[in-house]
Short mmCIF file of C-alpha atoms and ligand atoms in Angstrom, two decimals:
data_model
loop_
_atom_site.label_atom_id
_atom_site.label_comp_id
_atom_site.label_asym_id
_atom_site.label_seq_id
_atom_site.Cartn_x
_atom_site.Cartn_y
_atom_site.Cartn_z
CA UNK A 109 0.00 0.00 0.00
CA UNK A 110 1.46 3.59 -0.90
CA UNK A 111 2.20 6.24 1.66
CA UNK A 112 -0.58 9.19 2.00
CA UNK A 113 1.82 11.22 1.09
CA UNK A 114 3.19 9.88 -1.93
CA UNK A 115 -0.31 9.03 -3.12
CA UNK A 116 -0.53 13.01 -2.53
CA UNK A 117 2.64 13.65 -4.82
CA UNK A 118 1.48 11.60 -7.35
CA UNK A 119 -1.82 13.15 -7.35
CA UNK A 120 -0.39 16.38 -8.21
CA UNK A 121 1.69 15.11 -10.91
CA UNK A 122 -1.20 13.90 -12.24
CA UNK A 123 -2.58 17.13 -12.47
CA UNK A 124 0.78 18.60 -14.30
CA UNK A 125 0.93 15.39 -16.50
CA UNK A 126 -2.39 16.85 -17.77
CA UNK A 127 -1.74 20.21 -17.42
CA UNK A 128 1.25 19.56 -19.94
CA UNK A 129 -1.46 18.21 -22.49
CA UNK A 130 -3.74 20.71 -22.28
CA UNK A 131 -0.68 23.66 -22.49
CA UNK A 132 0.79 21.61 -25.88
CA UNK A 133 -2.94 21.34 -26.96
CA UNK A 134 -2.99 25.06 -26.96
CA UNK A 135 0.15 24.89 -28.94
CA UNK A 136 -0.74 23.40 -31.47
CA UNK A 137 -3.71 25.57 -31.65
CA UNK A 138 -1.44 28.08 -32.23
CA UNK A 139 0.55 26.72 -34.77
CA UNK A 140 -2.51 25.56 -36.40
CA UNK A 141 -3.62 29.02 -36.72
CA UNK A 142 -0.13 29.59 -38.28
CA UNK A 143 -0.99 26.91 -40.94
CA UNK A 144 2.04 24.85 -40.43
CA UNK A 145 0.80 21.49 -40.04
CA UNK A 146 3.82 19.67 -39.16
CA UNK A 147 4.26 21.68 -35.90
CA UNK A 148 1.13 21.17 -35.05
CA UNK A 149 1.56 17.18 -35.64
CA UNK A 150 4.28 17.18 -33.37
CA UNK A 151 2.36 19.11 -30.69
CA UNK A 152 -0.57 16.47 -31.05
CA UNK A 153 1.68 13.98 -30.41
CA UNK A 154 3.02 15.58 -27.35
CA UNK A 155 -0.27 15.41 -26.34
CA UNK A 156 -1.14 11.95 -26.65
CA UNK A 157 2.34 11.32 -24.50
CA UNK A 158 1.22 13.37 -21.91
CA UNK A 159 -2.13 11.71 -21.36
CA UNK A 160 0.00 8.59 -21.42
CA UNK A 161 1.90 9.87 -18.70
CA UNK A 162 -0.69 10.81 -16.67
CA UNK A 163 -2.44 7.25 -17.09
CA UNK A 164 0.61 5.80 -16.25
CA UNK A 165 0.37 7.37 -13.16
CA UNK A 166 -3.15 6.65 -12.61
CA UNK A 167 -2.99 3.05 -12.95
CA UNK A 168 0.25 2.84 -10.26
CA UNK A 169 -2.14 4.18 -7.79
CA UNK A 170 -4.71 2.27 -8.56
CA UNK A 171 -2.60 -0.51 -8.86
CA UNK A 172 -0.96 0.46 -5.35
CA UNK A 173 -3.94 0.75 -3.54
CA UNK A 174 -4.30 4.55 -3.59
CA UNK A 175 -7.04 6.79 -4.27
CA UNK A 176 -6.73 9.17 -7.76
CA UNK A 177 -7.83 12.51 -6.87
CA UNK A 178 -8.14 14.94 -9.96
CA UNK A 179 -7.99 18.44 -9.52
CA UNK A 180 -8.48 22.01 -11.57
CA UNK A 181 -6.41 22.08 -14.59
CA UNK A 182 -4.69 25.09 -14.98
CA UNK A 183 -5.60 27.74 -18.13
CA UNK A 184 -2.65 27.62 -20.23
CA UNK A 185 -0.87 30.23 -22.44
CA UNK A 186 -3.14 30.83 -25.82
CA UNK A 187 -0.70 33.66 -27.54
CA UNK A 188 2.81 32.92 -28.68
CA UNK A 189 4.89 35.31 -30.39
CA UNK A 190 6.67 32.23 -33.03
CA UNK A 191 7.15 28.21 -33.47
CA UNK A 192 10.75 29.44 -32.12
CA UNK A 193 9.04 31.10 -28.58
CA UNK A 194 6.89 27.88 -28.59
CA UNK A 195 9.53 25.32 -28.53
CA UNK A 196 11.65 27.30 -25.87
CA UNK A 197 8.68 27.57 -23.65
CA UNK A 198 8.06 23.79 -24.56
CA UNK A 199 11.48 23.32 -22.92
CA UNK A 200 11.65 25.37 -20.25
CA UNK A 201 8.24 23.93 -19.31
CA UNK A 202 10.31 19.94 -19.87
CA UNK A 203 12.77 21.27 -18.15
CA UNK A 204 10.12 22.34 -15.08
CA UNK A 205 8.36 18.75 -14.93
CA UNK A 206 11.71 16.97 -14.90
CA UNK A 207 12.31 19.04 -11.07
CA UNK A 208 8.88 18.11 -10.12
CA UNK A 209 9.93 14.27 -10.85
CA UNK A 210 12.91 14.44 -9.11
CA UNK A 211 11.33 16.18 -6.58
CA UNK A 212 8.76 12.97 -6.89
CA UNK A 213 11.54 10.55 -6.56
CA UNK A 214 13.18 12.33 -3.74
CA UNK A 215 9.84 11.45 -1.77
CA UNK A 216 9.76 7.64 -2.27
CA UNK A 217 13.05 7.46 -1.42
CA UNK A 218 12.33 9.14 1.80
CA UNK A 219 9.44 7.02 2.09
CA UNK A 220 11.34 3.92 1.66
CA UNK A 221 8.82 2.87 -1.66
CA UNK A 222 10.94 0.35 -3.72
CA UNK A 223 8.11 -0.09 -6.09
CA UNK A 224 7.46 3.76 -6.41
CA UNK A 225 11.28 4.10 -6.86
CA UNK A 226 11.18 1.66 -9.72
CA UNK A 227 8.27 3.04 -11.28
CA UNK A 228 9.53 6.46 -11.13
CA UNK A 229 12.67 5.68 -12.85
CA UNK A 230 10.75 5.16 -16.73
CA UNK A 231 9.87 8.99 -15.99
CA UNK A 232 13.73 9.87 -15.17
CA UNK A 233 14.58 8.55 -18.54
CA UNK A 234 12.04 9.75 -20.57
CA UNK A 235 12.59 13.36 -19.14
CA UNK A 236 16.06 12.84 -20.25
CA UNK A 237 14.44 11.85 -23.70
CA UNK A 238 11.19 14.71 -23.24
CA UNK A 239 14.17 17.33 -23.46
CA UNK A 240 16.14 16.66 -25.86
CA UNK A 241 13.94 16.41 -27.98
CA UNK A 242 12.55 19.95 -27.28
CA UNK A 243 16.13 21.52 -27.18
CA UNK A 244 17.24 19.83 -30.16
CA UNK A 245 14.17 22.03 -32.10
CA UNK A 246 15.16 25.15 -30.14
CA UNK A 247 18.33 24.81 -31.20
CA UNK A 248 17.38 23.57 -35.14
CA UNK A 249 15.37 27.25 -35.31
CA UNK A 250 17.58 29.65 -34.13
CA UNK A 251 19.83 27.93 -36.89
CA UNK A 252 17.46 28.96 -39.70
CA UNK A 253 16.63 31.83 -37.71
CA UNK A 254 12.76 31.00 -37.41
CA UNK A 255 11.63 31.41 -40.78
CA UNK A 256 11.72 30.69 -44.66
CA UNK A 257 12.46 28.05 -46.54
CA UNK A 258 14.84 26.10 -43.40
CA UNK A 259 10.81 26.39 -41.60
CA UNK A 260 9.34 24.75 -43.68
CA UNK A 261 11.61 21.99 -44.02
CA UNK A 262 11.12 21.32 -40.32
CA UNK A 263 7.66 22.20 -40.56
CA UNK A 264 8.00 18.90 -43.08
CA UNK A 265 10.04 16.87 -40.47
CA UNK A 266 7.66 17.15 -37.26
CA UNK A 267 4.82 16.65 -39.48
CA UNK A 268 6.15 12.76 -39.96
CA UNK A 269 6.01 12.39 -36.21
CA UNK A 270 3.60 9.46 -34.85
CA UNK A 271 2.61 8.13 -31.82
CA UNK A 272 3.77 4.71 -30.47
CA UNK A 273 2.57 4.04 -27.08
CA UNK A 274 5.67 3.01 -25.24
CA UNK A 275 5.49 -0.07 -24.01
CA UNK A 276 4.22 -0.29 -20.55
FE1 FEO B 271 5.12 14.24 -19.08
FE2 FEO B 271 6.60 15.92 -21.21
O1 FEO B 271 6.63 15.07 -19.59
#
């Protein structure tokens, strides 16, 4: 059975596991409204690996004997100046969740929660994973210096991004 306040932790990543879907969501609004396609592919996506992330979470719970509490999601950002200020916020905002899961792991390791400690690891990795992958487009558009032709060619290369459910 999992700690009160662990279950609490978890609870609230929860909530930022879904608030990181809903604040890509509105992304890709964005770039919708932009009409560049393959950004906002690659923003979808993002959003189906959040909710992954966040189910991922809720089943441990469940699985763990705790309670899944959902709370208000927060309203996210709607304006953005370029796909450039998008990814760096996309980052800085990777860079944010990857504290709050160390911060997570820092708990069950206080709490003495082999099981949450093993779970929690997949989520170490794939923040190492969640930003590079945002810092390697930062860095790809200040390279073509946000617009023209070098755009649309990675306009071209997120819109071949899919989503593969990792495996569990
Ligand atoms: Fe759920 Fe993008 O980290």
């Amino acid at each position: 059975m999992i700690s009160e306040k662990l279950q609490d932790a978890i609870n609230d990543q929860i909530n930022k596991e879904i608030f990181s879907e809903y604040y890509y969501l509105s992304m890709a609004a964005y770039l919708s409204s932009q009409g560049l396609a393959g950004f906002e592919n690659f923003f979808l996506i993002q959003v189906q690996e959040e909710r992954f992330h966040a189910m991922k979470m809720y089943h441990f719970l469940n699985e763990r004997g705790g309670r899944v509490i959902l709370s208000q999601i927060d309203t996210p950002k709607t304006e953005f100046k370029s796909p450039l200020e998008v990814f760096e916020l996309a980052y800085k905002h990777e860079q944010f969740v990857t504290k709050l899961i160390n911060d997570l792991m820092d708990i069950a390791i206080s709490e003495n929660d082999h099981a949450a400690k093993s779970f929690l690891n997949w989520f170490v990795d794939e923040q190492v994973e969640e930003e590079a992958s945002m810092e390697g487009f930062v860095n790809k558009l200040k390279l073509i210096g946000g617009k023209g032709n070098g755009l649309l060619m990675i306009d071209k290369e997120l819109g071949a991004r899919t989503f593969t459910p990792p495996a569990k």
